[in-house]
Amino acid sequence: MSDANQSPALAQSTDAPGWTVKARPVVDVSSRILCLVIGGGLLVGGLVGLFTEVGEGQLITVVAAGLVLLVMPSIVDRVRSMRLGQFEVHLVRQIAATARKSAETLRRLGMESQLDAYATIYTELRDPELKAVRGEILDRIVQRVANASAVEKFDKDEVKNMYLNGSPIVRVLALGLMEGDLSLIDGEVLRTAIDKSLTGNEQLHALKVIRRGWGQLTTDQQQELRQAIDANQFIKDGPDRRAVAEKIRELDESPRIR
């Protein structure tokens, strides 16, 4: 077919890149700036801690987290440009095993290499003293997929399947997709993430989704989740999780759906 016979819509779709492609460099630069700002702030906080009564263990964690965030952009670039053999984590491939369309959407948005790089770093940081750093990296991954679900429509059944059949990190990513698009929230998933979470990070992100999507839940679901939260000892023992749980208890039982 000649160019003259092409419809305007077809010409636009073939000649002009999608707005998500155009926005990709902006998001990438913003992520790098955020890493530098937060990393610098943590380092400053660590230096201040030298002159206070902050515990040595806490000080090491803060400084380590700051250093990792400062070098994160260069690490991600390096992991993107090389194969790490058996240490390489193919996160998007894991997602494709249970949610093919969701994986394709992430690839189309150009996120595969970055997500895989972050996941590789997260997996390799096994030192107990770097627990907080691992949490920071996982938060970066979750934020990326949350941003994706805020601009692209994901299939609700696929996201639920991702959670129920995925690895620990994929389960957290499914919660991140729900956080970005509240229409993806599933009561069964949230209850499982509270009662039977595989990691503390999973439970924390489930609490964040519950708080943000409270109005999307029915009254019965709200009551059931509150009871599960109140009965869970891990939430009581985890400062971050306990803080989010307290904010959930302050919410009214006033769902927007019935």
Short mmCIF file of C-alpha atoms in Angstrom, two decimals:
data_model
loop_
_atom_site.label_atom_id
_atom_site.label_comp_id
_atom_site.label_asym_id
_atom_site.label_seq_id
_atom_site.Cartn_x
_atom_site.Cartn_y
_atom_site.Cartn_z
CA MET A 1 0.00 0.00 0.00
CA SER A 2 1.36 3.43 -0.92
CA ASP A 3 1.79 6.24 1.62
CA ALA A 4 -0.94 8.19 -0.14
CA ASN A 5 -3.46 5.46 0.57
CA GLN A 6 -2.63 5.12 4.23
CA SER A 7 -5.23 6.37 6.70
CA PRO A 8 -4.14 9.22 9.01
CA ALA A 9 -4.43 6.94 12.06
CA LEU A 10 -2.24 4.27 10.49
CA ALA A 11 0.33 6.81 9.40
CA GLN A 12 0.46 8.21 12.90
CA SER A 13 0.88 4.78 14.48
CA THR A 14 3.71 3.77 12.14
CA ASP A 15 5.61 7.05 11.90
CA ALA A 16 5.32 8.53 15.39
CA PRO A 17 6.62 6.78 18.53
CA GLY A 18 4.12 6.22 21.32
CA TRP A 19 4.07 8.74 24.14
CA THR A 20 5.26 6.03 26.54
CA VAL A 21 8.41 5.61 24.44
CA LYS A 22 9.01 9.36 24.42
CA ALA A 23 8.50 9.52 28.18
CA ARG A 24 10.95 6.69 28.90
CA PRO A 25 14.13 8.88 28.96
CA VAL A 26 12.38 11.38 31.24
CA VAL A 27 11.40 8.64 33.69
CA ASP A 28 14.91 7.20 33.58
CA VAL A 29 16.54 10.57 34.32
CA SER A 30 14.04 11.25 37.11
CA SER A 31 14.81 7.87 38.68
CA ARG A 32 18.54 8.60 38.59
CA ILE A 33 18.07 12.02 40.17
CA LEU A 34 15.88 10.51 42.88
CA CYS A 35 18.54 7.89 43.66
CA LEU A 36 21.21 10.60 43.96
CA VAL A 37 19.05 12.83 46.17
CA ILE A 38 17.96 10.04 48.53
CA GLY A 39 21.44 8.52 48.60
CA GLY A 40 23.02 11.86 49.41
CA GLY A 41 20.45 12.47 52.13
CA LEU A 42 21.17 9.10 53.75
CA LEU A 43 24.91 9.76 53.70
CA VAL A 44 24.41 13.14 55.34
CA GLY A 45 22.20 11.49 57.94
CA GLY A 46 24.92 8.92 58.56
CA LEU A 47 27.53 11.63 59.07
CA VAL A 48 25.24 13.41 61.51
CA GLY A 49 24.84 10.10 63.32
CA LEU A 50 28.57 10.06 64.02
CA PHE A 51 28.03 12.92 66.44
CA THR A 52 24.92 11.55 68.12
CA GLU A 53 24.00 8.46 70.11
CA VAL A 54 22.73 6.51 67.12
CA GLY A 55 23.57 2.81 67.36
CA GLU A 56 26.48 1.52 65.29
CA GLY A 57 24.30 -1.04 63.50
CA GLN A 58 21.77 1.61 62.45
CA LEU A 59 24.55 3.93 61.33
CA ILE A 60 26.13 1.24 59.12
CA THR A 61 22.76 0.47 57.54
CA VAL A 62 22.04 4.14 56.75
CA VAL A 63 25.49 4.76 55.26
CA ALA A 64 25.37 1.53 53.23
CA ALA A 65 21.94 2.41 51.87
CA GLY A 66 23.17 5.87 50.87
CA LEU A 67 26.20 4.48 49.09
CA VAL A 68 24.17 1.89 47.19
CA LEU A 69 21.67 4.49 46.00
CA LEU A 70 24.44 6.82 44.90
CA VAL A 71 26.07 4.14 42.75
CA MET A 72 22.80 2.51 41.69
CA PRO A 73 22.52 4.27 38.28
CA SER A 74 26.01 3.17 37.24
CA ILE A 75 25.42 -0.37 38.53
CA VAL A 76 22.19 -0.64 36.56
CA ASP A 77 23.94 0.61 33.41
CA ARG A 78 26.68 -1.96 33.87
CA VAL A 79 24.26 -4.83 34.46
CA ARG A 80 22.24 -3.72 31.43
CA SER A 81 25.31 -3.89 29.19
CA MET A 82 26.64 -7.27 30.26
CA ARG A 83 25.42 -10.78 30.92
CA LEU A 84 25.93 -12.05 34.46
CA GLY A 85 25.70 -15.75 33.59
CA GLN A 86 24.09 -17.75 36.37
CA PHE A 87 23.71 -14.62 38.49
CA GLU A 88 21.50 -12.81 36.01
CA VAL A 89 17.86 -12.58 37.11
CA HIS A 90 15.35 -12.61 34.27
CA LEU A 91 12.51 -11.03 36.18
CA VAL A 92 10.26 -10.25 33.24
CA ARG A 93 10.66 -13.83 32.01
CA GLN A 94 9.43 -14.99 35.42
CA ILE A 95 6.40 -12.75 35.03
CA ALA A 96 5.76 -14.12 31.53
CA ALA A 97 5.46 -17.64 32.95
CA THR A 98 2.18 -16.72 34.65
CA ALA A 99 1.19 -13.41 33.02
CA ARG A 100 2.24 -13.24 29.36
CA LYS A 101 0.35 -10.06 28.43
CA SER A 102 1.67 -8.23 31.49
CA ALA A 103 5.24 -9.19 30.63
CA GLU A 104 4.77 -7.98 27.06
CA THR A 105 3.47 -4.64 28.31
CA LEU A 106 6.55 -4.18 30.51
CA ARG A 107 8.78 -5.04 27.54
CA ARG A 108 6.94 -2.61 25.30
CA LEU A 109 7.53 0.13 27.86
CA GLY A 110 11.26 -0.64 27.70
CA MET A 111 11.45 -1.78 31.32
CA GLU A 112 12.80 -5.32 30.96
CA SER A 113 16.53 -4.60 31.22
CA GLN A 114 16.12 -2.17 34.10
CA LEU A 115 13.84 -4.45 36.11
CA ASP A 116 16.16 -7.41 35.52
CA ALA A 117 19.16 -5.32 36.61
CA TYR A 118 17.51 -4.18 39.83
CA ALA A 119 16.33 -7.74 40.55
CA THR A 120 19.87 -9.08 40.05
CA ILE A 121 21.29 -6.55 42.50
CA TYR A 122 18.51 -7.29 44.98
CA THR A 123 19.17 -11.03 44.78
CA GLU A 124 22.93 -10.71 45.24
CA LEU A 125 22.80 -8.50 48.36
CA ARG A 126 22.56 -11.28 50.96
CA ASP A 127 24.45 -9.72 53.87
CA PRO A 128 22.07 -9.27 56.85
CA GLU A 129 23.49 -5.78 57.40
CA LEU A 130 22.22 -4.80 53.94
CA LYS A 131 18.61 -5.74 54.68
CA ALA A 132 17.55 -2.09 54.55
CA VAL A 133 19.39 -1.64 51.26
CA ARG A 134 17.58 -4.64 49.78
CA GLY A 135 14.32 -3.05 50.87
CA GLU A 136 15.25 0.21 49.13
CA ILE A 137 16.06 -1.61 45.90
CA LEU A 138 12.83 -3.61 46.00
CA ASP A 139 10.91 -0.38 46.57
CA ARG A 140 12.51 0.99 43.39
CA ILE A 141 11.32 -2.07 41.44
CA VAL A 142 7.81 -1.80 42.88
CA GLN A 143 7.64 1.90 42.07
CA ARG A 144 8.60 1.22 38.47
CA VAL A 145 5.81 -1.31 37.93
CA ALA A 146 3.35 0.91 39.83
CA ASN A 147 4.17 3.73 37.42
CA ALA A 148 3.61 1.34 34.51
CA SER A 149 0.17 0.27 35.73
CA ALA A 150 -0.79 3.91 36.22
CA VAL A 151 -0.38 4.57 32.47
CA GLU A 152 -1.06 1.15 30.93
CA LYS A 153 -3.99 -1.21 31.51
CA PHE A 154 -3.05 -4.60 32.95
CA ASP A 155 -5.33 -7.63 33.11
CA LYS A 156 -6.74 -8.14 36.61
CA ASP A 157 -6.86 -11.94 36.35
CA GLU A 158 -3.25 -12.02 35.16
CA VAL A 159 -2.09 -9.85 38.04
CA LYS A 160 -3.87 -12.13 40.52
CA ASN A 161 -2.27 -15.15 38.86
CA MET A 162 1.14 -13.46 39.07
CA TYR A 163 0.72 -13.18 42.80
CA LEU A 164 -0.71 -16.63 43.51
CA ASN A 165 1.84 -18.51 41.37
CA GLY A 166 4.87 -16.22 41.34
CA SER A 167 8.19 -16.19 43.16
CA PRO A 168 8.54 -13.97 46.27
CA ILE A 169 9.71 -10.97 44.22
CA VAL A 170 7.00 -11.45 41.58
CA ARG A 171 4.35 -11.55 44.33
CA VAL A 172 5.56 -8.14 45.50
CA LEU A 173 5.48 -6.81 41.93
CA ALA A 174 1.85 -7.92 41.59
CA LEU A 175 1.07 -5.81 44.65
CA GLY A 176 2.96 -2.92 43.03
CA LEU A 177 0.72 -3.16 39.96
CA MET A 178 -2.31 -2.98 42.23
CA GLU A 179 -0.89 0.08 43.94
CA GLY A 180 -0.53 1.84 40.60
CA ASP A 181 -4.02 0.88 39.43
CA LEU A 182 -6.52 0.38 42.25
CA SER A 183 -8.96 -1.37 39.92
CA LEU A 184 -6.57 -4.36 40.02
CA ILE A 185 -7.04 -4.84 43.77
CA ASP A 186 -8.17 -8.33 44.77
CA GLY A 187 -9.41 -9.11 48.29
CA GLU A 188 -8.16 -12.71 48.24
CA VAL A 189 -4.66 -11.60 47.28
CA LEU A 190 -4.53 -8.99 50.04
CA ARG A 191 -5.76 -11.43 52.68
CA THR A 192 -3.15 -13.99 51.58
CA ALA A 193 -0.43 -11.34 51.62
CA ILE A 194 -1.31 -10.51 55.23
CA ASP A 195 -1.74 -14.06 56.55
CA LYS A 196 0.70 -16.02 54.39
CA SER A 197 3.27 -13.59 53.05
CA LEU A 198 6.59 -15.13 52.01
CA THR A 199 8.62 -12.07 53.00
CA GLY A 200 8.29 -9.04 55.23
CA ASN A 201 8.46 -6.77 52.18
CA GLU A 202 5.48 -8.54 50.67
CA GLN A 203 3.43 -7.95 53.81
CA LEU A 204 4.52 -4.31 53.99
CA HIS A 205 3.50 -3.61 50.39
CA ALA A 206 0.19 -5.40 50.94
CA LEU A 207 -0.50 -3.04 53.84
CA LYS A 208 0.34 -0.07 51.63
CA VAL A 209 -2.09 -1.31 48.96
CA ILE A 210 -4.82 -1.83 51.57
CA ARG A 211 -4.37 1.68 52.90
CA ARG A 212 -4.33 3.31 49.47
CA GLY A 213 -7.16 1.21 48.05
CA TRP A 214 -9.34 1.10 51.16
CA GLY A 215 -12.31 2.63 49.38
CA GLN A 216 -12.16 -0.06 46.67
CA LEU A 217 -12.91 -2.79 49.21
CA THR A 218 -16.34 -3.90 50.41
CA THR A 219 -17.28 -3.48 54.06
CA ASP A 220 -16.87 -7.23 54.62
CA GLN A 221 -13.41 -7.17 53.06
CA GLN A 222 -12.41 -4.17 55.17
CA GLN A 223 -13.50 -5.89 58.38
CA GLU A 224 -11.82 -9.16 57.42
CA LEU A 225 -8.53 -7.46 56.60
CA ARG A 226 -8.59 -5.39 59.79
CA GLN A 227 -9.08 -8.54 61.85
CA ALA A 228 -6.24 -10.27 60.01
CA ILE A 229 -3.95 -7.27 60.56
CA ASP A 230 -4.78 -7.07 64.27
CA ALA A 231 -4.10 -10.77 64.76
CA ASN A 232 -0.78 -10.85 62.90
CA GLN A 233 2.25 -10.87 65.20
CA PHE A 234 4.74 -10.06 62.43
CA ILE A 235 2.94 -6.77 61.81
CA LYS A 236 3.08 -5.94 65.50
CA ASP A 237 6.81 -6.67 65.61
CA GLY A 238 7.74 -4.76 62.45
CA PRO A 239 8.00 -0.97 62.96
CA ASP A 240 7.32 -0.08 59.32
CA ARG A 241 4.43 -2.51 59.02
CA ARG A 242 3.00 -1.51 62.38
CA ALA A 243 3.01 2.17 61.35
CA VAL A 244 1.02 1.47 58.17
CA ALA A 245 -1.37 -0.78 60.11
CA GLU A 246 -2.08 2.05 62.54
CA LYS A 247 -3.05 4.30 59.64
CA ILE A 248 -5.39 1.59 58.30
CA ARG A 249 -7.14 1.37 61.68
CA GLU A 250 -7.89 5.10 61.44
CA LEU A 251 -9.79 4.69 58.14
CA ASP A 252 -13.58 4.67 58.07
CA GLU A 253 -15.50 1.68 56.80
CA SER A 254 -16.96 3.55 53.83
CA PRO A 255 -16.28 1.67 50.59
CA ARG A 256 -17.14 3.19 47.24
CA ILE A 257 -18.28 -0.23 45.96
CA ARG A 258 -20.81 -2.70 47.35
#
